[in-house]
Structure formats: structure tokens, C-alpha cells
GROMACS .gro file of C-alpha atoms in nm:
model
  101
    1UNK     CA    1   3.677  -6.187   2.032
    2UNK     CA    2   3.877  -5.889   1.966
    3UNK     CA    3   3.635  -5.803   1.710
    4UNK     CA    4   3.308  -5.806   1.949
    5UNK     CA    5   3.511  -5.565   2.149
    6UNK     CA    6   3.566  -5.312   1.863
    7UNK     CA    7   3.177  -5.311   1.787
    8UNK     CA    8   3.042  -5.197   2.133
    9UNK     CA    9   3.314  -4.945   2.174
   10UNK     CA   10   3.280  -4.836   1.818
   11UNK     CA   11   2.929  -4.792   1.912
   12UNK     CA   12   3.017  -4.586   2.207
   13UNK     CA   13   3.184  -4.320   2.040
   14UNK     CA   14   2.945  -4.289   1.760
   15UNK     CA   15   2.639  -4.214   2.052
   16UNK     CA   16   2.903  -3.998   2.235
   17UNK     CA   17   2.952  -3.751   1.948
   18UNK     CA   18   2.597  -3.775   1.870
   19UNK     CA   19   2.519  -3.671   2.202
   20UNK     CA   20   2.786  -3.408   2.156
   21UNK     CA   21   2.629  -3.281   1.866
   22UNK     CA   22   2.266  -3.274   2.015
   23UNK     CA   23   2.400  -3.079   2.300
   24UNK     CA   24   2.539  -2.864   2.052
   25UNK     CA   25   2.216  -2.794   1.818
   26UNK     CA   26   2.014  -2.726   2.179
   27UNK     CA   27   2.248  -2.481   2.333
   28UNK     CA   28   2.244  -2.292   1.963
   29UNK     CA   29   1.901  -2.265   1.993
   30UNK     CA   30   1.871  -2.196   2.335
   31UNK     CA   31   2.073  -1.880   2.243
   32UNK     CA   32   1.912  -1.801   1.895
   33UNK     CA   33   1.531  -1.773   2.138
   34UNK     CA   34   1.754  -1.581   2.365
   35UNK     CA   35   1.867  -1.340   2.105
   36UNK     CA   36   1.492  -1.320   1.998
   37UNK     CA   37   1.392  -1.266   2.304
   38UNK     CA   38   1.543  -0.977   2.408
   39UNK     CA   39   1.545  -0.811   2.091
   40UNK     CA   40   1.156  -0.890   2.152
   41UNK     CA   41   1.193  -0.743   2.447
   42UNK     CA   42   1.393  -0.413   2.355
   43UNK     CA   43   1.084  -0.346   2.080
   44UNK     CA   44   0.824  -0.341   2.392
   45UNK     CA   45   1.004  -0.186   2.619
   46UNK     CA   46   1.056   0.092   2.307
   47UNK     CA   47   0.741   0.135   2.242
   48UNK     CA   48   0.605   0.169   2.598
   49UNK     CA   49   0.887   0.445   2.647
   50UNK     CA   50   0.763   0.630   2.308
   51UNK     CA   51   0.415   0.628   2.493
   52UNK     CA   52   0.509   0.772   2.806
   53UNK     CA   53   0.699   1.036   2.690
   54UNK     CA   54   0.439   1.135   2.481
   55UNK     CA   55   0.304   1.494   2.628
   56UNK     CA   56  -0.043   1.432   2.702
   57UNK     CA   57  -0.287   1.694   2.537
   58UNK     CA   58  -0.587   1.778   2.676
   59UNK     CA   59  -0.644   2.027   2.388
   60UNK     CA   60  -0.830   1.886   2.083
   61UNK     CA   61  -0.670   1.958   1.762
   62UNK     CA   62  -0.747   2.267   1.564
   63UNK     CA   63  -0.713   2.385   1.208
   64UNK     CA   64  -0.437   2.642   1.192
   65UNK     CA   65  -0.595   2.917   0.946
   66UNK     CA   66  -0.989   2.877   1.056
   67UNK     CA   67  -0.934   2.756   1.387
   68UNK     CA   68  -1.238   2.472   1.385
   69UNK     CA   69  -1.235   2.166   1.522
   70UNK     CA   70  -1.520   1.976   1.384
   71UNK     CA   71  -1.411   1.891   1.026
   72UNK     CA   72  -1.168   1.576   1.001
   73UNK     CA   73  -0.768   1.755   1.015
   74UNK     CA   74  -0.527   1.668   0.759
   75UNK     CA   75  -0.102   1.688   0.894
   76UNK     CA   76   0.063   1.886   0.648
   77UNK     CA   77   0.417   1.763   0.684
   78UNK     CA   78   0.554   2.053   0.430
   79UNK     CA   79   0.391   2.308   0.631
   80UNK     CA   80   0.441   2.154   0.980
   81UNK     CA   81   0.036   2.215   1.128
   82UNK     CA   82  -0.317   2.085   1.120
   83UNK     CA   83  -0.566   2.215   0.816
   84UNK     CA   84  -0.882   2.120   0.761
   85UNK     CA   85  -0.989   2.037   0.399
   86UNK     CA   86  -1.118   2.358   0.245
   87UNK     CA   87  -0.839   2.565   0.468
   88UNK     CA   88  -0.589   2.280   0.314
   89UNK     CA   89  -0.748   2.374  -0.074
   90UNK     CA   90  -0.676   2.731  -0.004
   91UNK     CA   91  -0.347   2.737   0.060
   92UNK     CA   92  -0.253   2.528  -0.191
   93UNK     CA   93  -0.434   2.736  -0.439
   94UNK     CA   94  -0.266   3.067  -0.305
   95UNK     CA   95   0.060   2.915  -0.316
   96UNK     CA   96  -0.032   2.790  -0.682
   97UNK     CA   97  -0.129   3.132  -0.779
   98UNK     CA   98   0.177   3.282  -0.589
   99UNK     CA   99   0.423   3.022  -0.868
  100UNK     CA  100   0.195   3.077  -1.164
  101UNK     CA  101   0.218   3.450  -1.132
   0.00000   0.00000   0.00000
């Protein structure tokens, strides 16, 4: 009889750690969505900030040697302004012929 008792109890334990274990593995993941959540949640809250602060222009954008605002404007990051295509050509070409010579 002493060996019927062993097998239930056995039995016991093994579902208790089991349990422990499942509890475990939940609670981990209940914290890894958590972490994803918020960093989820930093990213919107980000981006909405970025879009506030943004300084609303009512001005449309203008080419910075000709002044137009019809042609399609190209950011020069090296020069820091908007230039429209041919304006764009020029410049490079004077500062070409300003190296060469």
C-alpha cells in the first residue's frame, strides 16, 4: 500500500511544478507584450509630438535663386534651400566652373 501512496503524491508534485512553470511562461509573456506595448506606445506618442510641433506654413515653397513655385523643388541638403531643376543645374555648373578654373 505504501507504494499506491507514493504514486498519487508523486503525481502531485509533478502537476504542481508544472503549474509552477505555466504560471511562469504566462507572467513572462505578460511582461514581454507589456514591454512591446509601451515601447509601441512611446513610437506613437513620438510621432504625434514630431507633428505638432511642426510650424505650420501657410507659404508654399519657393525656389531660392528664381523664386517660382510651379516647377517640382528639389532640398539641397549641402546648400540648406529649395531649387528648382534648371536653378539646381546652374549652380552646380557655376560651382563646377568656380573648381575647374
Amino acid at each position: 500500500m505504501s507504494v499506491s501512496r507514493i504514486g498519487p503524491e508523486r503525481d502531485v508534485r509533478i502537476r504542481k511544478s508544472e503549474h509552477t512553470f505555466h504560471v511562469k511562461v504566462v507572467v513572462l509573456r505578460r511582461i514581454m507584450t507589456g514591454i512591446v506595448v509601451l515601447i509601441f506606445m512611446g513610437f506613437l506618442v513620438y510621432g504625434i509630438w514630431r507633428t505638432v510641433t511642426k510650424s505650420a506654413s501657410n507659404e508654399r515653397l519657393k525656389c531660392s535663386v528664381c523664386g517660382t513655385t510651379r516647377r517640382a523643388l528639389h532640398w539641397m541638403r549641402s546648400w540648406e534651400d529649395w531649387y528648382c531643376w534648371p536653378c539646381k543645374e546652374q549652380c552646380i555648373q557655376a560651382i563646377l566652373n568656380t573648381l575647374i578654373s
